[in-house]
Amino acid sequence: MMLRGGEAGLVSAEFVAEAEGAASSNRQRDLPRPLKEATAWLEAYFEGRELQRPKLHASGTAFQIAVWDQLLQVPYGQTVTYQDLADRLHTAPRAIGGAVGRNPLALFIPCHRVVGSRGQLTGYAWGLERKQWLLDHERSALVIL
């Protein structure tokens, strides 16, 4: 993953190709504390453990931030529907989808946990195959714990 941020917190997290990630992995020596914490959080996530989320500093509209705050409430290994989020925020599911799709912090703000009204996988900026993998990973980690 490509992480960007500074002392104010993590501002973006994006999936990158393996070669691209390997090329930038040796730039980790003098990272600001929030980026070091983000790296540790990712390692724990992929090992099936949860750590306290690092300091996040996402930029967005007030509505987007409200949606992203709701996503932070979805527990590891669980999902929520666009309709459920829309009901909580008194808006339309399409508006929720727009905000979810603009999430700048993949995994850290768990937009992969949002599913369609019947539990079906729907749009994910990083691909439905990756979304399915992440959901399966979280569910299997819960079984092990």
mmCIF file with all atom_site columns, C-alpha atoms in Angstrom:
data_model
loop_
_atom_site.group_PDB
_atom_site.id
_atom_site.type_symbol
_atom_site.label_atom_id
_atom_site.label_alt_id
_atom_site.label_comp_id
_atom_site.label_asym_id
_atom_site.label_entity_id
_atom_site.label_seq_id
_atom_site.pdbx_PDB_ins_code
_atom_site.Cartn_x
_atom_site.Cartn_y
_atom_site.Cartn_z
_atom_site.occupancy
_atom_site.B_iso_or_equiv
_atom_site.pdbx_formal_charge
_atom_site.auth_seq_id
_atom_site.auth_comp_id
_atom_site.auth_asym_id
_atom_site.auth_atom_id
_atom_site.pdbx_PDB_model_num
ATOM 1   C CA . MET A 1 1   ? 0.000   0.000   0.000  1.00 0.00 ? 1   MET A CA 1
ATOM 2   C CA . MET A 1 2   ? 1.054   3.559   -0.604 1.00 0.00 ? 2   MET A CA 1
ATOM 3   C CA . LEU A 1 3   ? 0.593   5.696   2.501  1.00 0.00 ? 3   LEU A CA 1
ATOM 4   C CA . ARG A 1 4   ? 0.748   9.487   2.608  1.00 0.00 ? 4   ARG A CA 1
ATOM 5   C CA . GLY A 1 5   ? 0.602   11.726  5.617  1.00 0.00 ? 5   GLY A CA 1
ATOM 6   C CA . GLY A 1 6   ? 2.561   13.625  8.196  1.00 0.00 ? 6   GLY A CA 1
ATOM 7   C CA . GLU A 1 7   ? 2.388   14.681  11.813 1.00 0.00 ? 7   GLU A CA 1
ATOM 8   C CA . ALA A 1 8   ? -1.283  15.685  11.371 1.00 0.00 ? 8   ALA A CA 1
ATOM 9   C CA . GLY A 1 9   ? -2.131  12.088  10.480 1.00 0.00 ? 9   GLY A CA 1
ATOM 10  C CA . LEU A 1 10  ? -2.620  9.715   7.596  1.00 0.00 ? 10  LEU A CA 1
ATOM 11  C CA . VAL A 1 11  ? -4.196  11.500  4.599  1.00 0.00 ? 11  VAL A CA 1
ATOM 12  C CA . SER A 1 12  ? -4.325  8.724   2.013  1.00 0.00 ? 12  SER A CA 1
ATOM 13  C CA . ALA A 1 13  ? -3.850  4.987   1.675  1.00 0.00 ? 13  ALA A CA 1
ATOM 14  C CA . GLU A 1 14  ? -4.032  3.318   -1.715 1.00 0.00 ? 14  GLU A CA 1
ATOM 15  C CA . PHE A 1 15  ? -3.433  -0.162  -3.001 1.00 0.00 ? 15  PHE A CA 1
ATOM 16  C CA . VAL A 1 16  ? -0.520  -0.278  -5.446 1.00 0.00 ? 16  VAL A CA 1
ATOM 17  C CA . ALA A 1 17  ? 1.003   -2.919  -7.694 1.00 0.00 ? 17  ALA A CA 1
ATOM 18  C CA . GLU A 1 18  ? 3.569   -5.163  -5.986 1.00 0.00 ? 18  GLU A CA 1
ATOM 19  C CA . ALA A 1 19  ? 6.504   -3.767  -7.957 1.00 0.00 ? 19  ALA A CA 1
ATOM 20  C CA . GLU A 1 20  ? 5.485   -0.202  -7.163 1.00 0.00 ? 20  GLU A CA 1
ATOM 21  C CA . GLY A 1 21  ? 5.113   -1.047  -3.468 1.00 0.00 ? 21  GLY A CA 1
ATOM 22  C CA . ALA A 1 22  ? 8.500   -2.775  -3.365 1.00 0.00 ? 22  ALA A CA 1
ATOM 23  C CA . ALA A 1 23  ? 10.185  0.223   -4.954 1.00 0.00 ? 23  ALA A CA 1
ATOM 24  C CA . SER A 1 24  ? 8.883   2.548   -2.266 1.00 0.00 ? 24  SER A CA 1
ATOM 25  C CA . SER A 1 25  ? 9.194   0.199   0.736  1.00 0.00 ? 25  SER A CA 1
ATOM 26  C CA . ASN A 1 26  ? 12.737  1.296   1.505  1.00 0.00 ? 26  ASN A CA 1
ATOM 27  C CA . ARG A 1 27  ? 11.589  4.885   2.151  1.00 0.00 ? 27  ARG A CA 1
ATOM 28  C CA . GLN A 1 28  ? 10.295  3.998   5.616  1.00 0.00 ? 28  GLN A CA 1
ATOM 29  C CA . ARG A 1 29  ? 13.234  4.985   7.816  1.00 0.00 ? 29  ARG A CA 1
ATOM 30  C CA . ASP A 1 30  ? 12.338  8.485   8.944  1.00 0.00 ? 30  ASP A CA 1
ATOM 31  C CA . LEU A 1 31  ? 8.578   8.364   8.789  1.00 0.00 ? 31  LEU A CA 1
ATOM 32  C CA . PRO A 1 32  ? 6.416   10.634  10.949 1.00 0.00 ? 32  PRO A CA 1
ATOM 33  C CA . ARG A 1 33  ? 4.842   8.813   13.881 1.00 0.00 ? 33  ARG A CA 1
ATOM 34  C CA . PRO A 1 34  ? 1.347   8.514   12.282 1.00 0.00 ? 34  PRO A CA 1
ATOM 35  C CA . LEU A 1 35  ? 2.873   6.768   9.254  1.00 0.00 ? 35  LEU A CA 1
ATOM 36  C CA . LYS A 1 36  ? 4.846   4.368   11.461 1.00 0.00 ? 36  LYS A CA 1
ATOM 37  C CA . GLU A 1 37  ? 1.632   3.612   13.350 1.00 0.00 ? 37  GLU A CA 1
ATOM 38  C CA . ALA A 1 38  ? -0.201  3.103   10.051 1.00 0.00 ? 38  ALA A CA 1
ATOM 39  C CA . THR A 1 39  ? 2.447   0.634   8.903  1.00 0.00 ? 39  THR A CA 1
ATOM 40  C CA . ALA A 1 40  ? 2.155   -1.307  12.179 1.00 0.00 ? 40  ALA A CA 1
ATOM 41  C CA . TRP A 1 41  ? -1.642  -1.238  11.875 1.00 0.00 ? 41  TRP A CA 1
ATOM 42  C CA . LEU A 1 42  ? -1.479  -2.700  8.358  1.00 0.00 ? 42  LEU A CA 1
ATOM 43  C CA . GLU A 1 43  ? 0.850   -5.488  9.490  1.00 0.00 ? 43  GLU A CA 1
ATOM 44  C CA . ALA A 1 44  ? -1.542  -6.345  12.317 1.00 0.00 ? 44  ALA A CA 1
ATOM 45  C CA . TYR A 1 45  ? -4.553  -6.186  9.992  1.00 0.00 ? 45  TYR A CA 1
ATOM 46  C CA . PHE A 1 46  ? -3.060  -8.675  7.553  1.00 0.00 ? 46  PHE A CA 1
ATOM 47  C CA . GLU A 1 47  ? -2.072  -10.945 10.457 1.00 0.00 ? 47  GLU A CA 1
ATOM 48  C CA . GLY A 1 48  ? -5.711  -10.936 11.595 1.00 0.00 ? 48  GLY A CA 1
ATOM 49  C CA . ARG A 1 49  ? -5.134  -8.760  14.656 1.00 0.00 ? 49  ARG A CA 1
ATOM 50  C CA . GLU A 1 50  ? -6.604  -5.388  15.467 1.00 0.00 ? 50  GLU A CA 1
ATOM 51  C CA . LEU A 1 51  ? -4.619  -2.451  16.743 1.00 0.00 ? 51  LEU A CA 1
ATOM 52  C CA . GLN A 1 52  ? -5.810  1.019   17.571 1.00 0.00 ? 52  GLN A CA 1
ATOM 53  C CA . ARG A 1 53  ? -6.273  2.856   14.305 1.00 0.00 ? 53  ARG A CA 1
ATOM 54  C CA . PRO A 1 54  ? -3.566  5.454   13.613 1.00 0.00 ? 54  PRO A CA 1
ATOM 55  C CA . LYS A 1 55  ? -4.391  9.149   13.537 1.00 0.00 ? 55  LYS A CA 1
ATOM 56  C CA . LEU A 1 56  ? -6.379  9.877   10.368 1.00 0.00 ? 56  LEU A CA 1
ATOM 57  C CA . HIS A 1 57  ? -6.559  13.243  8.609  1.00 0.00 ? 57  HIS A CA 1
ATOM 58  C CA . ALA A 1 58  ? -8.925  12.713  5.678  1.00 0.00 ? 58  ALA A CA 1
ATOM 59  C CA . SER A 1 59  ? -10.065 15.700  3.654  1.00 0.00 ? 59  SER A CA 1
ATOM 60  C CA . GLY A 1 60  ? -13.614 15.808  2.382  1.00 0.00 ? 60  GLY A CA 1
ATOM 61  C CA . THR A 1 61  ? -16.925 17.572  2.572  1.00 0.00 ? 61  THR A CA 1
ATOM 62  C CA . ALA A 1 62  ? -18.867 17.581  5.831  1.00 0.00 ? 62  ALA A CA 1
ATOM 63  C CA . PHE A 1 63  ? -21.154 14.914  4.361  1.00 0.00 ? 63  PHE A CA 1
ATOM 64  C CA . GLN A 1 64  ? -18.265 12.690  3.233  1.00 0.00 ? 64  GLN A CA 1
ATOM 65  C CA . ILE A 1 65  ? -16.657 12.937  6.649  1.00 0.00 ? 65  ILE A CA 1
ATOM 66  C CA . ALA A 1 66  ? -19.977 12.022  8.302  1.00 0.00 ? 66  ALA A CA 1
ATOM 67  C CA . VAL A 1 67  ? -20.210 8.924   6.084  1.00 0.00 ? 67  VAL A CA 1
ATOM 68  C CA . TRP A 1 68  ? -16.593 7.981   6.757  1.00 0.00 ? 68  TRP A CA 1
ATOM 69  C CA . ASP A 1 69  ? -17.194 8.379   10.507 1.00 0.00 ? 69  ASP A CA 1
ATOM 70  C CA . GLN A 1 70  ? -20.056 5.883   10.179 1.00 0.00 ? 70  GLN A CA 1
ATOM 71  C CA . LEU A 1 71  ? -17.754 3.460   8.350  1.00 0.00 ? 71  LEU A CA 1
ATOM 72  C CA . LEU A 1 72  ? -15.329 3.614   11.268 1.00 0.00 ? 72  LEU A CA 1
ATOM 73  C CA . GLN A 1 73  ? -18.124 2.214   13.460 1.00 0.00 ? 73  GLN A CA 1
ATOM 74  C CA . VAL A 1 74  ? -18.522 -0.972  11.394 1.00 0.00 ? 74  VAL A CA 1
ATOM 75  C CA . PRO A 1 75  ? -16.778 -3.739  13.363 1.00 0.00 ? 75  PRO A CA 1
ATOM 76  C CA . TYR A 1 76  ? -13.999 -5.864  11.901 1.00 0.00 ? 76  TYR A CA 1
ATOM 77  C CA . GLY A 1 77  ? -15.496 -8.849  10.078 1.00 0.00 ? 77  GLY A CA 1
ATOM 78  C CA . GLN A 1 78  ? -18.957 -7.326  9.740  1.00 0.00 ? 78  GLN A CA 1
ATOM 79  C CA . THR A 1 79  ? -20.729 -5.488  6.944  1.00 0.00 ? 79  THR A CA 1
ATOM 80  C CA . VAL A 1 80  ? -23.291 -2.728  6.595  1.00 0.00 ? 80  VAL A CA 1
ATOM 81  C CA . THR A 1 81  ? -25.542 -1.871  3.667  1.00 0.00 ? 81  THR A CA 1
ATOM 82  C CA . TYR A 1 82  ? -25.722 1.396   1.783  1.00 0.00 ? 82  TYR A CA 1
ATOM 83  C CA . GLN A 1 83  ? -29.360 1.597   2.888  1.00 0.00 ? 83  GLN A CA 1
ATOM 84  C CA . ASP A 1 84  ? -28.436 1.176   6.571  1.00 0.00 ? 84  ASP A CA 1
ATOM 85  C CA . LEU A 1 85  ? -25.944 4.022   6.280  1.00 0.00 ? 85  LEU A CA 1
ATOM 86  C CA . ALA A 1 86  ? -28.476 6.141   4.381  1.00 0.00 ? 86  ALA A CA 1
ATOM 87  C CA . ASP A 1 87  ? -31.055 5.570   7.124  1.00 0.00 ? 87  ASP A CA 1
ATOM 88  C CA . ARG A 1 88  ? -28.571 6.598   9.822  1.00 0.00 ? 88  ARG A CA 1
ATOM 89  C CA . LEU A 1 89  ? -27.680 9.808   7.991  1.00 0.00 ? 89  LEU A CA 1
ATOM 90  C CA . HIS A 1 90  ? -31.176 10.559  6.637  1.00 0.00 ? 90  HIS A CA 1
ATOM 91  C CA . THR A 1 91  ? -30.122 10.544  3.009  1.00 0.00 ? 91  THR A CA 1
ATOM 92  C CA . ALA A 1 92  ? -30.261 8.382   -0.110 1.00 0.00 ? 92  ALA A CA 1
ATOM 93  C CA . PRO A 1 93  ? -28.156 5.248   -0.680 1.00 0.00 ? 93  PRO A CA 1
ATOM 94  C CA . ARG A 1 94  ? -26.696 6.794   -3.856 1.00 0.00 ? 94  ARG A CA 1
ATOM 95  C CA . ALA A 1 95  ? -25.362 9.729   -1.847 1.00 0.00 ? 95  ALA A CA 1
ATOM 96  C CA . ILE A 1 96  ? -23.753 7.249   0.537  1.00 0.00 ? 96  ILE A CA 1
ATOM 97  C CA . GLY A 1 97  ? -22.218 5.418   -2.423 1.00 0.00 ? 97  GLY A CA 1
ATOM 98  C CA . GLY A 1 98  ? -20.703 8.638   -3.711 1.00 0.00 ? 98  GLY A CA 1
ATOM 99  C CA . ALA A 1 99  ? -19.062 9.398   -0.374 1.00 0.00 ? 99  ALA A CA 1
ATOM 100 C CA . VAL A 1 100 ? -17.903 5.803   0.099  1.00 0.00 ? 100 VAL A CA 1
ATOM 101 C CA . GLY A 1 101 ? -16.342 5.859   -3.366 1.00 0.00 ? 101 GLY A CA 1
ATOM 102 C CA . ARG A 1 102 ? -14.309 8.956   -2.483 1.00 0.00 ? 102 ARG A CA 1
ATOM 103 C CA . ASN A 1 103 ? -12.776 7.440   0.642  1.00 0.00 ? 103 ASN A CA 1
ATOM 104 C CA . PRO A 1 104 ? -9.083  8.414   0.546  1.00 0.00 ? 104 PRO A CA 1
ATOM 105 C CA . LEU A 1 105 ? -8.033  5.903   3.206  1.00 0.00 ? 105 LEU A CA 1
ATOM 106 C CA . ALA A 1 106 ? -8.519  2.359   1.902  1.00 0.00 ? 106 ALA A CA 1
ATOM 107 C CA . LEU A 1 107 ? -8.701  -0.181  4.754  1.00 0.00 ? 107 LEU A CA 1
ATOM 108 C CA . PHE A 1 108 ? -8.222  2.466   7.455  1.00 0.00 ? 108 PHE A CA 1
ATOM 109 C CA . ILE A 1 109 ? -11.728 3.752   6.742  1.00 0.00 ? 109 ILE A CA 1
ATOM 110 C CA . PRO A 1 110 ? -13.268 0.356   5.942  1.00 0.00 ? 110 PRO A CA 1
ATOM 111 C CA . CYS A 1 111 ? -15.382 1.113   2.874  1.00 0.00 ? 111 CYS A CA 1
ATOM 112 C CA . HIS A 1 112 ? -14.908 -2.511  1.789  1.00 0.00 ? 112 HIS A CA 1
ATOM 113 C CA . ARG A 1 113 ? -17.430 -3.444  4.511  1.00 0.00 ? 113 ARG A CA 1
ATOM 114 C CA . VAL A 1 114 ? -20.307 -1.730  2.684  1.00 0.00 ? 114 VAL A CA 1
ATOM 115 C CA . VAL A 1 115 ? -22.495 -4.107  0.670  1.00 0.00 ? 115 VAL A CA 1
ATOM 116 C CA . GLY A 1 116 ? -25.728 -3.994  -1.297 1.00 0.00 ? 116 GLY A CA 1
ATOM 117 C CA . SER A 1 117 ? -29.160 -4.396  0.294  1.00 0.00 ? 117 SER A CA 1
ATOM 118 C CA . ARG A 1 118 ? -29.124 -8.184  -0.144 1.00 0.00 ? 118 ARG A CA 1
ATOM 119 C CA . GLY A 1 119 ? -25.533 -8.555  0.996  1.00 0.00 ? 119 GLY A CA 1
ATOM 120 C CA . GLN A 1 120 ? -24.170 -8.581  -2.550 1.00 0.00 ? 120 GLN A CA 1
ATOM 121 C CA . LEU A 1 121 ? -20.810 -7.070  -3.377 1.00 0.00 ? 121 LEU A CA 1
ATOM 122 C CA . THR A 1 122 ? -21.115 -3.772  -5.159 1.00 0.00 ? 122 THR A CA 1
ATOM 123 C CA . GLY A 1 123 ? -18.645 -1.166  -6.386 1.00 0.00 ? 123 GLY A CA 1
ATOM 124 C CA . TYR A 1 124 ? -15.217 -0.946  -4.839 1.00 0.00 ? 124 TYR A CA 1
ATOM 125 C CA . ALA A 1 125 ? -12.529 1.358   -6.222 1.00 0.00 ? 125 ALA A CA 1
ATOM 126 C CA . TRP A 1 126 ? -9.912  -1.379  -5.851 1.00 0.00 ? 126 TRP A CA 1
ATOM 127 C CA . GLY A 1 127 ? -12.002 -4.118  -7.493 1.00 0.00 ? 127 GLY A CA 1
ATOM 128 C CA . LEU A 1 128 ? -14.657 -6.544  -6.304 1.00 0.00 ? 128 LEU A CA 1
ATOM 129 C CA . GLU A 1 129 ? -12.166 -9.415  -6.151 1.00 0.00 ? 129 GLU A CA 1
ATOM 130 C CA . ARG A 1 130 ? -10.070 -7.482  -3.624 1.00 0.00 ? 130 ARG A CA 1
ATOM 131 C CA . LYS A 1 131 ? -13.199 -6.490  -1.686 1.00 0.00 ? 131 LYS A CA 1
ATOM 132 C CA . GLN A 1 132 ? -14.218 -10.153 -1.440 1.00 0.00 ? 132 GLN A CA 1
ATOM 133 C CA . TRP A 1 133 ? -10.703 -11.111 -0.329 1.00 0.00 ? 133 TRP A CA 1
ATOM 134 C CA . LEU A 1 134 ? -10.719 -8.463  2.419  1.00 0.00 ? 134 LEU A CA 1
ATOM 135 C CA . LEU A 1 135 ? -14.119 -9.557  3.721  1.00 0.00 ? 135 LEU A CA 1
ATOM 136 C CA . ASP A 1 136 ? -13.080 -13.232 3.659  1.00 0.00 ? 136 ASP A CA 1
ATOM 137 C CA . HIS A 1 137 ? -9.805  -12.353 5.401  1.00 0.00 ? 137 HIS A CA 1
ATOM 138 C CA . GLU A 1 138 ? -11.637 -10.573 8.206  1.00 0.00 ? 138 GLU A CA 1
ATOM 139 C CA . ARG A 1 139 ? -14.164 -13.368 8.652  1.00 0.00 ? 139 ARG A CA 1
ATOM 140 C CA . SER A 1 140 ? -11.464 -16.047 8.758  1.00 0.00 ? 140 SER A CA 1
ATOM 141 C CA . ALA A 1 141 ? -9.433  -14.028 11.266 1.00 0.00 ? 141 ALA A CA 1
ATOM 142 C CA . LEU A 1 142 ? -12.494 -13.848 13.523 1.00 0.00 ? 142 LEU A CA 1
ATOM 143 C CA . VAL A 1 143 ? -12.825 -17.644 13.427 1.00 0.00 ? 143 VAL A CA 1
ATOM 144 C CA . ILE A 1 144 ? -9.179  -18.026 14.473 1.00 0.00 ? 144 ILE A CA 1
ATOM 145 C CA . LEU A 1 145 ? -9.476  -15.520 17.309 1.00 0.00 ? 145 LEU A CA 1
#
